[in-house]
PDB file of N, CA and C in Angstrom:
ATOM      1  N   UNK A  72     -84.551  42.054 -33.387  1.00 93.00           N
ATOM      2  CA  UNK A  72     -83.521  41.395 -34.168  1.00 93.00           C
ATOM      3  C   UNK A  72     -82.185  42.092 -33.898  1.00 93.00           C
ATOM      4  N   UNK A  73     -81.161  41.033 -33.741  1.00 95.00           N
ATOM      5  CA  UNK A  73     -79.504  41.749 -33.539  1.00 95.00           C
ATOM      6  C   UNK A  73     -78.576  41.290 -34.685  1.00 95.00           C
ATOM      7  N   UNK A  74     -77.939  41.763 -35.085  1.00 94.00           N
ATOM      8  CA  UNK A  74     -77.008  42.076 -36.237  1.00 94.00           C
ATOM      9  C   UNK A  74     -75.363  42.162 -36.149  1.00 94.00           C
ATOM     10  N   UNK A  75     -75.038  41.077 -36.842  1.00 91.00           N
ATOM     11  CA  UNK A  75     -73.647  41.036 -36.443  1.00 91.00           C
ATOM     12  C   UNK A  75     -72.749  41.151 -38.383  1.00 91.00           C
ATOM     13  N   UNK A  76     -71.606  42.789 -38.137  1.00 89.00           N
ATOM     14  CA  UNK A  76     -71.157  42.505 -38.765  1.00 89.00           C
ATOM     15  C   UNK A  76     -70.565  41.185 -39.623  1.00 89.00           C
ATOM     16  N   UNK A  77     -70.626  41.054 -41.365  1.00 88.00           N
ATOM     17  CA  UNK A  77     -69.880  39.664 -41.655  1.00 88.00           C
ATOM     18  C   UNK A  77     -68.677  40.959 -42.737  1.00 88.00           C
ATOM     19  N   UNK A  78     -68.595  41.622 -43.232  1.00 86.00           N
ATOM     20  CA  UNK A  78     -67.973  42.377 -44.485  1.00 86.00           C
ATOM     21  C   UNK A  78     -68.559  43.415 -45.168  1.00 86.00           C
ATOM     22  N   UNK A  79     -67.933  43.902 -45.769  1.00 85.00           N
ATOM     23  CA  UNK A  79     -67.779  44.713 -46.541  1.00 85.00           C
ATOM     24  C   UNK A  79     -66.910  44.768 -47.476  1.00 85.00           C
ATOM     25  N   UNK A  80     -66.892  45.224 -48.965  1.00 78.00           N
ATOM     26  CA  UNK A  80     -65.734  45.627 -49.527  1.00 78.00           C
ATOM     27  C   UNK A  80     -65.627  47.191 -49.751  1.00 78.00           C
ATOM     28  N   UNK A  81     -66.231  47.630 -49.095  1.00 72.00           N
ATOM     29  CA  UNK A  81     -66.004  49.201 -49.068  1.00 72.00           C
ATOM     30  C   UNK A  81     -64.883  49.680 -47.822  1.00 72.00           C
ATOM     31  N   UNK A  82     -64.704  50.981 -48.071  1.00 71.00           N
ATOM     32  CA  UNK A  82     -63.331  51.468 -47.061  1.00 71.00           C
ATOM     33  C   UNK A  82     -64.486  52.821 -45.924  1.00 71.00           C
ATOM     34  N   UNK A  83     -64.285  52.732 -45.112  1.00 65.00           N
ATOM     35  CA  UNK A  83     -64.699  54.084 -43.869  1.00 65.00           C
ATOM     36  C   UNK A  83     -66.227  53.317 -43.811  1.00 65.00           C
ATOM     37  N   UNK A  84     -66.447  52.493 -43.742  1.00 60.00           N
ATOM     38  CA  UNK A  84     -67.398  51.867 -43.200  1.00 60.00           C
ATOM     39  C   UNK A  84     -68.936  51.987 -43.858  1.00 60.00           C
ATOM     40  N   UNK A  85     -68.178  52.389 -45.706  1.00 65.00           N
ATOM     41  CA  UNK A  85     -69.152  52.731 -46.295  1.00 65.00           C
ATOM     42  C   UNK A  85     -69.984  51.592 -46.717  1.00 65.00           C
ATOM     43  N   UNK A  86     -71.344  51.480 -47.573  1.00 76.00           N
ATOM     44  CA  UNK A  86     -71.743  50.556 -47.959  1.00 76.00           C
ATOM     45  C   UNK A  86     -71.035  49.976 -49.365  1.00 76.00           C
ATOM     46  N   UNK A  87     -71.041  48.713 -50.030  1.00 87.00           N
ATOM     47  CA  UNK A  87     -72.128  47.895 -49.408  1.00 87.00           C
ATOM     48  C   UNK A  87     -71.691  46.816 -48.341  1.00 87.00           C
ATOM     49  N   UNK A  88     -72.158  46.951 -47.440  1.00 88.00           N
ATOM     50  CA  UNK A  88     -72.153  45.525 -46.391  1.00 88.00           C
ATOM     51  C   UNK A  88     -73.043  44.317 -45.919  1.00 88.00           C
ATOM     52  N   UNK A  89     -72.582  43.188 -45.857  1.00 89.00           N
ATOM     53  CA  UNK A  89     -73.602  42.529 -45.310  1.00 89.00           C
ATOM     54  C   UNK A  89     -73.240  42.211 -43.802  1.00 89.00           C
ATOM     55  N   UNK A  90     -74.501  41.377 -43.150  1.00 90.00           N
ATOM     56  CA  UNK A  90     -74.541  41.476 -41.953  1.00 90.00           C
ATOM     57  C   UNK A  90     -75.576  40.314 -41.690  1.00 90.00           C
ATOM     58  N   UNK A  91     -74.787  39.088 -40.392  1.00 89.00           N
ATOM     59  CA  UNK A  91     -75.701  38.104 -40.630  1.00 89.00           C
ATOM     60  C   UNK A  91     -76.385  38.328 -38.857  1.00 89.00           C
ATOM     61  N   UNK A  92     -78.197  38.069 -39.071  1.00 91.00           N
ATOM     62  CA  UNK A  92     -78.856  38.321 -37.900  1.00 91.00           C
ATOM     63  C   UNK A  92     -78.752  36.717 -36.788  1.00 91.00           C
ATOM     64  N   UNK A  93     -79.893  37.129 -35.525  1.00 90.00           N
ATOM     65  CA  UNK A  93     -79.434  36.116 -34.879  1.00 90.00           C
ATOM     66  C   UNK A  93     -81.136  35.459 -35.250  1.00 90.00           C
ATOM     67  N   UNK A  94     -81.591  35.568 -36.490  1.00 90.00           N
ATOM     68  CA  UNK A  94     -82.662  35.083 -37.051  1.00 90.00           C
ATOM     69  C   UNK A  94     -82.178  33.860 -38.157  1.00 90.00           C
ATOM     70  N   UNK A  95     -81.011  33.825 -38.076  1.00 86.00           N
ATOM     71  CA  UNK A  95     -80.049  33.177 -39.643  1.00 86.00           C
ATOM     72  C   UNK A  95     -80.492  33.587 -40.331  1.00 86.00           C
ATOM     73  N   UNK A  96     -81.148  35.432 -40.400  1.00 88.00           N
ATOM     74  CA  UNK A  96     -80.757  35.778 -41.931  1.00 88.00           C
ATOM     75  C   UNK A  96     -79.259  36.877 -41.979  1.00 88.00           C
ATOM     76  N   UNK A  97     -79.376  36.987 -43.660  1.00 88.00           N
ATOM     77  CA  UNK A  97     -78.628  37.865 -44.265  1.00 88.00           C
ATOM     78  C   UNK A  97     -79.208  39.349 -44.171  1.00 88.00           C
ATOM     79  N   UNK A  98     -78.479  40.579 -43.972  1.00 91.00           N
ATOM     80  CA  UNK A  98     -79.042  41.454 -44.544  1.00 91.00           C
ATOM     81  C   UNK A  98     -77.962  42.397 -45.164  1.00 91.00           C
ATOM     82  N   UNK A  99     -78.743  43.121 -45.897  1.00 91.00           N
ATOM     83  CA  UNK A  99     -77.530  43.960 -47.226  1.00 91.00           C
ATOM     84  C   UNK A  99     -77.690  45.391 -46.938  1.00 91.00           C
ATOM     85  N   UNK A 100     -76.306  45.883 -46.379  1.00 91.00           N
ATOM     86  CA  UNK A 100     -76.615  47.339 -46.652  1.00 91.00           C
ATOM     87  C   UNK A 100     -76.175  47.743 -47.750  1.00 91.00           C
ATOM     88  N   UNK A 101     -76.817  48.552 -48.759  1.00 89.00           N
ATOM     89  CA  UNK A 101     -76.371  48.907 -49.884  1.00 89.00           C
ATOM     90  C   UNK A 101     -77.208  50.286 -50.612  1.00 89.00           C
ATOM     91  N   UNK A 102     -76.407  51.118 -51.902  1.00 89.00           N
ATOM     92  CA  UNK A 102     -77.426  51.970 -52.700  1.00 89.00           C
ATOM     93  C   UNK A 102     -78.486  51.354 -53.435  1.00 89.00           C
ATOM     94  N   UNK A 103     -79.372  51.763 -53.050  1.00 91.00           N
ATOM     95  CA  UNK A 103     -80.596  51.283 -53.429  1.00 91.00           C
ATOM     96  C   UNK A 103     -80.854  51.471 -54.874  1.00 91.00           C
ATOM     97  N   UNK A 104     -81.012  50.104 -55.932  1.00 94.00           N
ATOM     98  CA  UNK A 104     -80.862  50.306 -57.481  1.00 94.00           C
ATOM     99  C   UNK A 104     -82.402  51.320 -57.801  1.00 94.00           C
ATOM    100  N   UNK A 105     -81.850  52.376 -58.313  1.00 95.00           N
ATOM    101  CA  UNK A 105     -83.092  53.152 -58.777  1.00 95.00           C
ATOM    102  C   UNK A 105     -83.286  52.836 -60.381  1.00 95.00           C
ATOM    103  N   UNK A 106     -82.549  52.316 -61.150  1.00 96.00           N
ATOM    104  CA  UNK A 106     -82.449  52.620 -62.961  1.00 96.00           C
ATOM    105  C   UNK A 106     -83.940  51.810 -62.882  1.00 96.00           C
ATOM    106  N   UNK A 107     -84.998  52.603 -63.556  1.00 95.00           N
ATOM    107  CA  UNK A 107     -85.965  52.148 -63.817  1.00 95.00           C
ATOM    108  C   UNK A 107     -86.454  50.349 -64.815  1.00 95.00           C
ATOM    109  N   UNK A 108     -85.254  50.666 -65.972  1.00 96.00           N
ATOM    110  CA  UNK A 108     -84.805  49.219 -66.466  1.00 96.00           C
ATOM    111  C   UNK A 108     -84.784  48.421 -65.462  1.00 96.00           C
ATOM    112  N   UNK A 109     -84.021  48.636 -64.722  1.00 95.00           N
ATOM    113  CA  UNK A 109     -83.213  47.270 -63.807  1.00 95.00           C
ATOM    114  C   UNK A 109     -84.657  47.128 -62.661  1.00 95.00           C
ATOM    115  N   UNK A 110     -85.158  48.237 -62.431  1.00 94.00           N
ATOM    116  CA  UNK A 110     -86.687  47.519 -61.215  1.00 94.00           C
ATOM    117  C   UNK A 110     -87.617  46.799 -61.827  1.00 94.00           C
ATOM    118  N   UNK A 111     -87.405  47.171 -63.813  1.00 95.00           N
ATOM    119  CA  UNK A 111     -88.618  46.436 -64.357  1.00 95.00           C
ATOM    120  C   UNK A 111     -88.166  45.206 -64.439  1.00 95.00           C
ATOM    121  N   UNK A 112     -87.051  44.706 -64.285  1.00 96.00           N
ATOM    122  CA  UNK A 112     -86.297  43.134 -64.302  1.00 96.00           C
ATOM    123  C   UNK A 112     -87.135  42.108 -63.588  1.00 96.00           C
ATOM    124  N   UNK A 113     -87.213  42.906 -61.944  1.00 95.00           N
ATOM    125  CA  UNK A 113     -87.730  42.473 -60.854  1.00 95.00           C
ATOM    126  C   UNK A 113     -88.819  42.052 -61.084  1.00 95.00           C
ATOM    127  N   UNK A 114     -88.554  40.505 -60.111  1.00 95.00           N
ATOM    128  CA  UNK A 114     -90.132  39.930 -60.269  1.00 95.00           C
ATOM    129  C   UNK A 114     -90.927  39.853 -58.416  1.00 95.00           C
ATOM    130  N   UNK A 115     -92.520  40.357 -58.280  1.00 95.00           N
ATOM    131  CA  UNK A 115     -93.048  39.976 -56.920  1.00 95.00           C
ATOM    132  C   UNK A 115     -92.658  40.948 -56.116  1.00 95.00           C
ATOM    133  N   UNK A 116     -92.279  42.117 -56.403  1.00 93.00           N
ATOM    134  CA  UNK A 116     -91.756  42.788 -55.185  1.00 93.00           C
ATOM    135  C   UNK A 116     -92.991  43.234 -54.189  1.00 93.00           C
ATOM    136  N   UNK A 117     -92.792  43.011 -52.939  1.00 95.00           N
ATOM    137  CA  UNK A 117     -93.955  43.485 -52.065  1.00 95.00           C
ATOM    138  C   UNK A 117     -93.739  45.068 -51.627  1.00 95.00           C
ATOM    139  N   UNK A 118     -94.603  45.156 -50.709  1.00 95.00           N
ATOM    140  CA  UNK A 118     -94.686  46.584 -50.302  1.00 95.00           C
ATOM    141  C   UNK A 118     -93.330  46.870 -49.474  1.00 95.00           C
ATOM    142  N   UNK A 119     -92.988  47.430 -49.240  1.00 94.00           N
ATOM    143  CA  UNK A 119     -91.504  47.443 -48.247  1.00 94.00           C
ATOM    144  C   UNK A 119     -90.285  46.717 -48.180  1.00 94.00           C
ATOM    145  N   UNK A 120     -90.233  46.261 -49.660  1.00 92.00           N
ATOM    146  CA  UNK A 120     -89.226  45.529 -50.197  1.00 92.00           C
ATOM    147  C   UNK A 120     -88.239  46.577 -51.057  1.00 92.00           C
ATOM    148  N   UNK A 121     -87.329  46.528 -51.685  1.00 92.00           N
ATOM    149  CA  UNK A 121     -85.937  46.784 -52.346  1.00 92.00           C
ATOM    150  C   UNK A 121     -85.185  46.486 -53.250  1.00 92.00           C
ATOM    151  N   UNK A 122     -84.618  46.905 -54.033  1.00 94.00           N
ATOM    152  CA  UNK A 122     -83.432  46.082 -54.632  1.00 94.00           C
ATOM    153  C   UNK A 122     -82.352  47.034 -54.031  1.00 94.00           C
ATOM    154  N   UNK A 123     -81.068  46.093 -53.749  1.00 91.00           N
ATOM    155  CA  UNK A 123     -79.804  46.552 -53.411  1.00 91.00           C
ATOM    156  C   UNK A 123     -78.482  45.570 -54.153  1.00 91.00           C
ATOM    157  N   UNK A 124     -78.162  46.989 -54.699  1.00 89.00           N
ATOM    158  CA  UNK A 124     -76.633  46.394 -55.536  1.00 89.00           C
ATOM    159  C   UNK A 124     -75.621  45.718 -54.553  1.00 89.00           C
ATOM    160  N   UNK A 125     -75.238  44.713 -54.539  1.00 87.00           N
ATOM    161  CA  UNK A 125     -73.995  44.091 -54.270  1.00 87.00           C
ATOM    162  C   UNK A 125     -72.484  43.596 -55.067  1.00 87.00           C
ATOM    163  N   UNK A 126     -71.232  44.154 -55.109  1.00 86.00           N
ATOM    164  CA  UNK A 126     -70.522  43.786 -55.588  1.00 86.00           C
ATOM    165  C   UNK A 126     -70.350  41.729 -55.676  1.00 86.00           C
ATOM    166  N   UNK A 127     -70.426  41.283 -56.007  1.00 88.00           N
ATOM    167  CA  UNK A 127     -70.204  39.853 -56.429  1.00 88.00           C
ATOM    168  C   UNK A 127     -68.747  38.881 -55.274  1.00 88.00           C
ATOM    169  N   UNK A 128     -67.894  40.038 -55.637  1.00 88.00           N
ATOM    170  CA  UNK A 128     -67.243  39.887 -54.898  1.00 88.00           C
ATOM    171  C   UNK A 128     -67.016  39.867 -53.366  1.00 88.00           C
ATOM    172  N   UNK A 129     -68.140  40.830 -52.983  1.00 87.00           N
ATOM    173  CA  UNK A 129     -68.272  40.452 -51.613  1.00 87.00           C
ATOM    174  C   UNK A 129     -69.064  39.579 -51.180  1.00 87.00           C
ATOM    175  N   UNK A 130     -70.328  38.587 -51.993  1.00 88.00           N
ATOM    176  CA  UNK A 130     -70.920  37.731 -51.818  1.00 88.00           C
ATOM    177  C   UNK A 130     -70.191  36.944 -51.290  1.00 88.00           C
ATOM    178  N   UNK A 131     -68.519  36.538 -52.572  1.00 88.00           N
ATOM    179  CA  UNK A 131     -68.078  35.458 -52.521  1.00 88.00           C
ATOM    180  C   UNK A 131     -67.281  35.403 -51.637  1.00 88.00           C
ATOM    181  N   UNK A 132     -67.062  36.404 -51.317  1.00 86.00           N
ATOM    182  CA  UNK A 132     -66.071  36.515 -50.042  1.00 86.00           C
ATOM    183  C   UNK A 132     -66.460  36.000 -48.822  1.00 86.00           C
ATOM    184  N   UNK A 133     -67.419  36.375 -48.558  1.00 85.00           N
ATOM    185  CA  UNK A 133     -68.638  35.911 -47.375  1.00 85.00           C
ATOM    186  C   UNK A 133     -68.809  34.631 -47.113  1.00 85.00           C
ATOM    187  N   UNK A 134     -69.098  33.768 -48.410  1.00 85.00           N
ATOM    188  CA  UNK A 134     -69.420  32.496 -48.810  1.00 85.00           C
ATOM    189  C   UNK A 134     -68.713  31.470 -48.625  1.00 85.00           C
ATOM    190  N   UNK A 135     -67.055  32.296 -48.795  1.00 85.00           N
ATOM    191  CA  UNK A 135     -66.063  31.216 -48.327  1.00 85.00           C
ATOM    192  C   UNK A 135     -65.610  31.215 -47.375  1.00 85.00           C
ATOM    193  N   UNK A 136     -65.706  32.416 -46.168  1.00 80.00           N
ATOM    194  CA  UNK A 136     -65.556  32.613 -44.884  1.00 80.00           C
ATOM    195  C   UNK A 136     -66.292  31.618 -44.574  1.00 80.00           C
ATOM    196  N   UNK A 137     -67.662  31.980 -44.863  1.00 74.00           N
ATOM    197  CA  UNK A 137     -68.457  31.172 -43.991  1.00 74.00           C
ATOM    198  C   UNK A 137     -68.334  29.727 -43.957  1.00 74.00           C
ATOM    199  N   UNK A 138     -67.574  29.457 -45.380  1.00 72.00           N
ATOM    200  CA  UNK A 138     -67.722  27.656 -45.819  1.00 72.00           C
ATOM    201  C   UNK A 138     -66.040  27.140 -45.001  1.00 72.00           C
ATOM    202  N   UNK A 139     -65.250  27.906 -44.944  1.00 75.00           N
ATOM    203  CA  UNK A 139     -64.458  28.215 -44.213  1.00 75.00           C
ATOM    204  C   UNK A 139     -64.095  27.975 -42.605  1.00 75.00           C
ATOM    205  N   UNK A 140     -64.879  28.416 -42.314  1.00 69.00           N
ATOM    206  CA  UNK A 140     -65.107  28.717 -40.756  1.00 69.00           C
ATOM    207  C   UNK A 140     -66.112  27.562 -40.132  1.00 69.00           C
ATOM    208  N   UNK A 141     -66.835  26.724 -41.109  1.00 61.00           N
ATOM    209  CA  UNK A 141     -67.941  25.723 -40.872  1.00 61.00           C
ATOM    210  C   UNK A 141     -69.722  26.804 -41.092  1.00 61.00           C
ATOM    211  N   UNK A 142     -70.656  26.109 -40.256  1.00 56.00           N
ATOM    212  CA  UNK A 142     -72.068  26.407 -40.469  1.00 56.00           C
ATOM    213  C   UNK A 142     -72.112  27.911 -39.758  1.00 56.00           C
ATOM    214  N   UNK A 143     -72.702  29.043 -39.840  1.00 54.00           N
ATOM    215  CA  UNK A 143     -72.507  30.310 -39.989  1.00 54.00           C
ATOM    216  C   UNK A 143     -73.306  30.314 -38.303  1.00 54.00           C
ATOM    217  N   UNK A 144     -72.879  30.944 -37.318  1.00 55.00           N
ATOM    218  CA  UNK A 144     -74.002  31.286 -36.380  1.00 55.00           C
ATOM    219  C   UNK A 144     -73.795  32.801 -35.708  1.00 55.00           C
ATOM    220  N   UNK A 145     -74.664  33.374 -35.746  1.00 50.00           N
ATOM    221  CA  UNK A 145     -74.897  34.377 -35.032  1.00 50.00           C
ATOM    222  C   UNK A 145     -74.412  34.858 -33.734  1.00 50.00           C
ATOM    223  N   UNK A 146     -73.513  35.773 -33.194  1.00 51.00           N
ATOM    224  CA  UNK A 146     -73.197  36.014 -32.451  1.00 51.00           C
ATOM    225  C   UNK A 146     -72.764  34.670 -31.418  1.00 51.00           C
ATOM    226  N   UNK A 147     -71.210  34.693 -32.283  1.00 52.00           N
ATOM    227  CA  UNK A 147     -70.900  33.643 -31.647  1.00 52.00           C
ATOM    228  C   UNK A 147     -70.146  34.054 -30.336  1.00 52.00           C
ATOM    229  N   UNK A 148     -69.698  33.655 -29.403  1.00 42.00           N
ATOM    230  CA  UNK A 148     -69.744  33.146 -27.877  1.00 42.00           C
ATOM    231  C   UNK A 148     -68.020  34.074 -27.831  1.00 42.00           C
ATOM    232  N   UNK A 149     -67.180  33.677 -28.866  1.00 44.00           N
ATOM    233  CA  UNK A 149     -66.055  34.514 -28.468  1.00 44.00           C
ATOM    234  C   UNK A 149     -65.908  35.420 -28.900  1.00 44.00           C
ATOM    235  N   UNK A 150     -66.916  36.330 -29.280  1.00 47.00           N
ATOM    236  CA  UNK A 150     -66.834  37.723 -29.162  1.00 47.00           C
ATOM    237  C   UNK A 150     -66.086  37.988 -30.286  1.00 47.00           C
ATOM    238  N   UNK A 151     -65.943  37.915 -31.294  1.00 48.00           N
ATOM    239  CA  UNK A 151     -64.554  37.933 -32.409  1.00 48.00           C
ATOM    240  C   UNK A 151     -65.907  37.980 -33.578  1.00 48.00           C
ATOM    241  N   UNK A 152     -65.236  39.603 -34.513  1.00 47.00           N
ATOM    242  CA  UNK A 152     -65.555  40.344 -34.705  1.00 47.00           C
ATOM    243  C   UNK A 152     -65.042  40.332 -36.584  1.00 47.00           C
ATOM    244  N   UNK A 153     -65.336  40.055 -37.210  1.00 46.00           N
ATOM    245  CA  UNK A 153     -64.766  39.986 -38.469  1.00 46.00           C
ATOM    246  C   UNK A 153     -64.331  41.254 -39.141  1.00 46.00           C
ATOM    247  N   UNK A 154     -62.973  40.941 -39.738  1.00 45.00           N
ATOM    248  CA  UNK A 154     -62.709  42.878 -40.616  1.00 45.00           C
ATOM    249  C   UNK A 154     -63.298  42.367 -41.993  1.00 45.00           C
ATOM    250  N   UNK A 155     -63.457  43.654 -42.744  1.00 43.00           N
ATOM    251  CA  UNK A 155     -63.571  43.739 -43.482  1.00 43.00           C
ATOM    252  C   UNK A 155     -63.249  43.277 -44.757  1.00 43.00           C
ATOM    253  N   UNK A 156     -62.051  42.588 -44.691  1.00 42.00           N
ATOM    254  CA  UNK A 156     -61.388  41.453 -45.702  1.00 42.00           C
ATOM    255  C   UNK A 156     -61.395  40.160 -45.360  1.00 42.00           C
ATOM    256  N   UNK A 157     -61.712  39.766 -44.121  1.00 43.00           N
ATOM    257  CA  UNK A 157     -61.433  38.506 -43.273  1.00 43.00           C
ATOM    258  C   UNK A 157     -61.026  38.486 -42.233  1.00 43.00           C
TER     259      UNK A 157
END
């Protein structure tokens, strides 16, 4: 699987970021929610699964790029590289 930056709202390339594959998925880099409350929320988690915090704001940010820009594809052809705000 290959991985193409989409954002971040963090600064020095910290987390959290997402990143869309050339599988059409999403993936989230982020701190991994430890508060025991918040894992008992969770429903089905499998073996090698996660929860990861995401600011909201960078969802939406993402969401309108992407709705923006048209249907989302993976490593697209001109090489063009998204920053971090857009």
């Amino acid at each position: 699987m290959r991985m193409r930056f989409l954002g971040s709202t963090s600064e020095a390339g910290a987390c959290p970021t997402l990143y869309e594959t050339d599988r059409g998925t999403i993936v989230v880099q982020g701190l991994e929610v430890t508060d025991a409350e918040a894992l008992a929320d969770l429903r089905d988690v499998l073996d090698g699964e996660t929860a990861v915090e995401v600011p909201r704001e960078l969802i939406t940010e993402i969401a309108r790029r992407v709705l923006a820009d048209g249907p989302a594809t993976a490593f697209p052809t001109s090489g063009e590289t998204p920053t971090a705000t857009g």
